[in-house]
Structure formats: C-alpha cells, structure tokens
XYZ file of C-alpha atoms in Angstrom:
240
model
C -14.917 -2.744 5.896
C -14.886 -5.767 8.213
C -12.654 -7.623 5.743
C -10.209 -4.714 5.690
C -10.210 -4.512 9.511
C -9.601 -8.242 9.839
C -6.727 -7.751 7.342
C -5.141 -5.052 9.478
C -5.681 -7.056 12.631
C -4.244 -10.361 11.190
C -1.340 -8.670 9.537
C -0.346 -6.675 12.606
C -0.731 -9.949 14.657
C 1.741 -11.738 12.414
C 4.071 -8.709 12.255
C 4.423 -8.528 16.079
C 4.417 -12.307 16.588
C 7.329 -12.783 14.289
C 9.048 -9.425 15.172
C 8.909 -9.638 18.941
C 9.245 -13.362 18.664
C 12.837 -12.828 17.191
C 13.617 -10.351 19.910
C 12.450 -12.781 22.696
C 14.517 -15.581 21.031
C 17.657 -13.428 21.047
C 17.197 -11.665 24.421
C 15.730 -14.422 26.756
C 17.927 -17.014 28.279
C 18.112 -20.716 27.254
C 16.685 -20.320 23.772
C 18.515 -21.775 20.834
C 18.943 -18.275 19.424
C 19.927 -16.544 22.587
C 22.624 -13.839 22.089
C 22.607 -14.266 18.329
C 22.685 -10.424 17.936
C 21.357 -7.313 16.324
C 21.688 -8.538 12.752
C 19.310 -11.523 13.624
C 16.834 -9.102 15.020
C 16.864 -6.725 12.070
C 16.617 -9.624 9.614
C 13.777 -11.189 11.646
C 11.857 -7.894 11.670
C 12.329 -7.328 7.866
C 10.986 -10.901 7.199
C 8.183 -10.247 9.624
C 7.022 -7.196 7.743
C 7.197 -8.933 4.401
C 5.297 -12.020 5.579
C 2.613 -9.951 7.303
C 2.016 -7.864 4.170
C 1.806 -10.994 2.012
C -0.763 -12.501 4.380
C -2.957 -9.442 4.742
C -2.442 -7.744 1.438
C -5.408 -9.275 -0.270
C -7.717 -8.432 2.724
C -6.685 -4.845 3.302
C -4.119 -2.237 2.369
C -1.693 -3.899 4.785
C -0.713 -0.735 6.529
C -0.146 -2.695 9.833
C 1.099 0.605 11.253
C -1.022 3.627 12.559
C 1.643 6.060 11.317
C 1.394 4.597 7.815
C -2.430 4.731 8.052
C -2.218 8.425 8.979
C 0.259 9.205 6.170
C -1.891 7.327 3.527
C -4.921 9.356 4.786
C -2.998 12.689 4.637
C -1.893 11.718 1.082
C -5.546 11.386 0.159
C -5.610 7.638 -0.505
C -7.719 6.589 2.495
C -11.016 8.034 3.769
C -10.668 9.632 7.166
C -13.551 7.629 8.427
C -11.450 4.457 8.041
C -8.418 5.839 9.982
C -9.553 5.199 13.543
C -10.986 1.700 12.860
C -7.825 0.671 11.095
C -5.733 1.883 13.995
C -7.877 0.072 16.526
C -7.556 -3.186 14.539
C -3.749 -2.753 14.422
C -3.500 -2.232 18.090
C -5.652 -5.253 18.798
C -3.532 -7.380 16.623
C -0.371 -6.232 18.204
C -1.762 -6.990 21.787
C -2.966 -10.452 20.780
C 0.381 -11.170 19.178
C 2.243 -10.303 22.260
C 0.205 -12.637 24.411
C 1.097 -15.340 21.962
C 4.790 -14.501 22.210
C 4.589 -14.752 25.994
C 2.815 -18.036 25.778
C 5.443 -19.551 23.546
C 8.411 -18.238 25.562
C 6.943 -18.590 29.034
C 9.561 -20.889 30.450
C 12.258 -18.468 29.116
C 10.492 -15.604 30.764
C 10.556 -17.552 34.015
C 14.243 -18.175 33.600
C 15.061 -14.413 32.989
C 16.117 -12.416 36.046
C 16.740 -9.121 34.302
C 13.570 -6.944 34.265
C 15.011 -4.831 31.442
C 15.414 -7.846 29.218
C 11.835 -8.820 29.777
C 10.509 -5.380 28.928
C 12.678 -5.315 25.779
C 10.699 -8.371 24.405
C 7.493 -6.298 24.636
C 8.449 -2.747 23.717
C 11.290 -0.576 22.647
C 13.649 1.492 24.727
C 16.669 3.736 24.342
C 20.248 2.249 24.531
C 21.224 5.603 26.134
C 18.589 7.836 27.622
C 18.961 11.126 25.687
C 15.586 12.707 24.733
C 16.846 14.659 21.755
C 18.826 11.754 20.258
C 15.911 9.290 20.930
C 13.517 11.720 19.118
C 15.720 12.224 16.198
C 16.214 8.384 15.935
C 12.440 7.700 15.681
C 11.833 10.739 13.499
C 14.404 9.756 10.973
C 13.496 6.051 10.897
C 9.739 6.596 10.519
C 10.358 9.409 7.981
C 12.571 7.145 5.734
C 9.970 4.335 6.195
C 6.927 6.333 5.081
C 8.717 8.337 2.355
C 10.177 5.207 0.782
C 6.838 3.356 0.891
C 5.301 6.153 -1.087
C 8.197 6.291 -3.411
C 7.941 2.617 -4.150
C 4.444 3.178 -5.259
C 5.774 5.222 -8.163
C 7.400 2.153 -9.760
C 5.707 -0.609 -11.701
C 6.862 -3.652 -9.837
C 5.864 -7.234 -10.579
C 3.559 -8.692 -7.905
C 5.257 -9.183 -4.704
C 8.520 -7.244 -5.471
C 7.376 -4.123 -3.637
C 6.531 -6.279 -0.507
C 10.080 -7.723 -0.555
C 11.478 -4.211 -1.084
C 9.576 -2.933 2.101
C 10.932 -5.993 4.091
C 14.459 -5.042 2.881
C 13.838 -1.390 3.901
C 12.969 -2.469 7.488
C 16.307 -4.375 7.661
C 18.146 -1.387 6.296
C 16.519 1.118 8.802
C 17.257 -1.300 11.614
C 20.921 -1.712 10.717
C 21.565 1.860 9.984
C 19.337 3.818 12.403
C 17.761 1.365 14.745
C 20.571 0.696 17.227
C 19.854 3.690 19.384
C 16.177 3.107 20.269
C 15.262 -0.257 18.819
C 13.440 1.555 15.918
C 9.745 1.241 16.768
C 8.562 3.151 13.643
C 5.073 1.988 14.606
C 2.887 3.115 17.458
C 0.990 -0.203 17.527
C 4.214 -2.100 17.665
C 5.176 -0.335 20.953
C 2.041 0.650 22.720
C 0.135 -2.524 22.284
C 2.710 -4.853 23.694
C 3.626 -2.260 26.401
C -0.055 -2.303 27.526
C 0.099 -6.060 27.685
C 3.234 -5.981 29.666
C 1.728 -3.384 32.112
C -1.444 -5.407 32.707
C 0.053 -8.865 32.985
C 0.416 -9.977 36.640
C 3.994 -9.857 38.045
C 3.850 -13.498 38.697
C 3.373 -14.016 34.914
C 6.322 -11.856 33.836
C 8.431 -13.254 36.637
C 9.145 -9.808 38.128
C 8.804 -8.593 41.693
C 8.131 -5.064 40.491
C 7.501 -4.065 36.844
C 8.708 -0.872 35.173
C 6.851 -0.236 31.962
C 8.899 2.946 31.351
C 5.981 5.054 30.353
C 8.132 8.080 30.605
C 9.704 6.965 27.296
C 6.532 5.737 25.520
C 5.751 9.021 23.873
C 8.763 8.663 21.644
C 7.788 5.443 19.901
C 3.926 6.171 20.110
C 3.639 9.846 19.216
C 6.725 10.693 17.195
C 6.001 8.228 14.267
C 2.778 10.126 13.573
C 4.703 13.365 13.323
C 7.431 11.838 11.229
C 4.794 10.297 8.925
C 3.125 13.673 8.333
C 6.471 15.310 7.495
C 7.148 12.519 4.930
C 3.787 13.037 3.310
C 4.391 16.766 2.927
C 7.819 16.221 1.385
C 6.507 13.532 -0.978
C 3.698 15.812 -2.197
C 6.229 18.646 -2.704
C 8.556 16.426 -4.658
C 5.916 14.602 -6.781
C 3.585 17.568 -7.084
C-alpha cells in the first residue's frame, strides 16, 4: 500500500507541478512564455498528465485524481478501503507541487499586480460567473474524461499508447470544453493548490488582500465526483 500511495503522491505532484507551472508561465508577467495563450496551457496540461502517469504507473494505478479513484472503486476495480488513502496522497502531492510552483515563479508573483491572475495559477475559476453553465462545464469535462479512460481499457494497446491517449484526451477536453471554467476535472488539482493559496501569507503572494473565491470551489471540487459516478453507470450499462 505504501508504494501505491507514494505513486499517487508523486504522480499528482508532477501533474500539478507541470500543469500549474504552464499556467504560471503563461499568466504571470515577465516570463519567457507570458501571454502565449490557451493552446499552450492545454498542451502543457496534456503533457503533464502523460508524464505523471508514466512516472507513477509502475508504482500505483496512476489515478492522480480523486474523481477517477472514486470511479474505479464504483466500477469494482479498487477496494473501498484504498479510496480515502489514495485521495489523501493525491491532495498531498497537489499541495507540495503548488509550493514548488510558487518557489520557482516567486519573482514573477512579486511582479504581478492582478490578484485574479495570481489566483489563476493556483486554482480554476469561471470566465463568466454563471452557476448553471459552470456546473455543466465541469460535469461534461469530467464525464468525458472518466468514460474515455474506461473505454480505453477495452482496447489492447501496446505499452505506453494508452498513456499518450489520455494525455491527448486532456488536450482535447481543454480545447473543446475547458475555456469556460479552466476545466479542473480533478478535485485535488483545484482544492490542494487553493488551500496553499489561502494559507500562504499575503506578503508571499504579493497581495494586500487575498480572495480565494471559496464560493466557487464546490464546482471543481464536488462536481467531478458526481460526473465520475455518472460516467461509471453509463459505462456499466453500455458494456454490461
């Protein structure tokens, strides 16, 4: 179990380090990648997922996402006793990764005057605040993610091809569905870094007054679990 937990911790750490790293590079001022755009962010996240799965896949199932862990348990492929420890390891990995992102980009955080841009490098947020639309965005994105992951398991891929397919899937979801909310798809991806942001001193983030936007957090934190459960039920209905 400890090996599996370390795999989930390490994989999630790499996922968030690379994923939020690309966000920080694009959003924060005076980086060489500043303002390089949404396509760079989606490509970065897709590569982040693939790399993280490759690194952790020999240690653990490489869920790296509490919603995926729940889905696998509901599908019957993971003992329920493993669910909570996996999720804790994923959250821990996400939080450590976010601290590392902050350490690398510290001068650029200090140069950023827009509090919204700083928060965007930690957690997701809606482009337009519309609860129904925001809920639909995260439901559809996570539903497609989990359903496709299970569907990929039906194919006899050569080693590594499935991992590249999941990375490509993340790029596709981001390009097609992610522009409205930043496509969290993963409670650990949002809640872990949001907690880090909340507890970092204002002097560290460079803000006089922080706004963690906890009013929105239930969308990227709770909704992926619901969407994952829906994907499992549809998968079981289709596959039998």
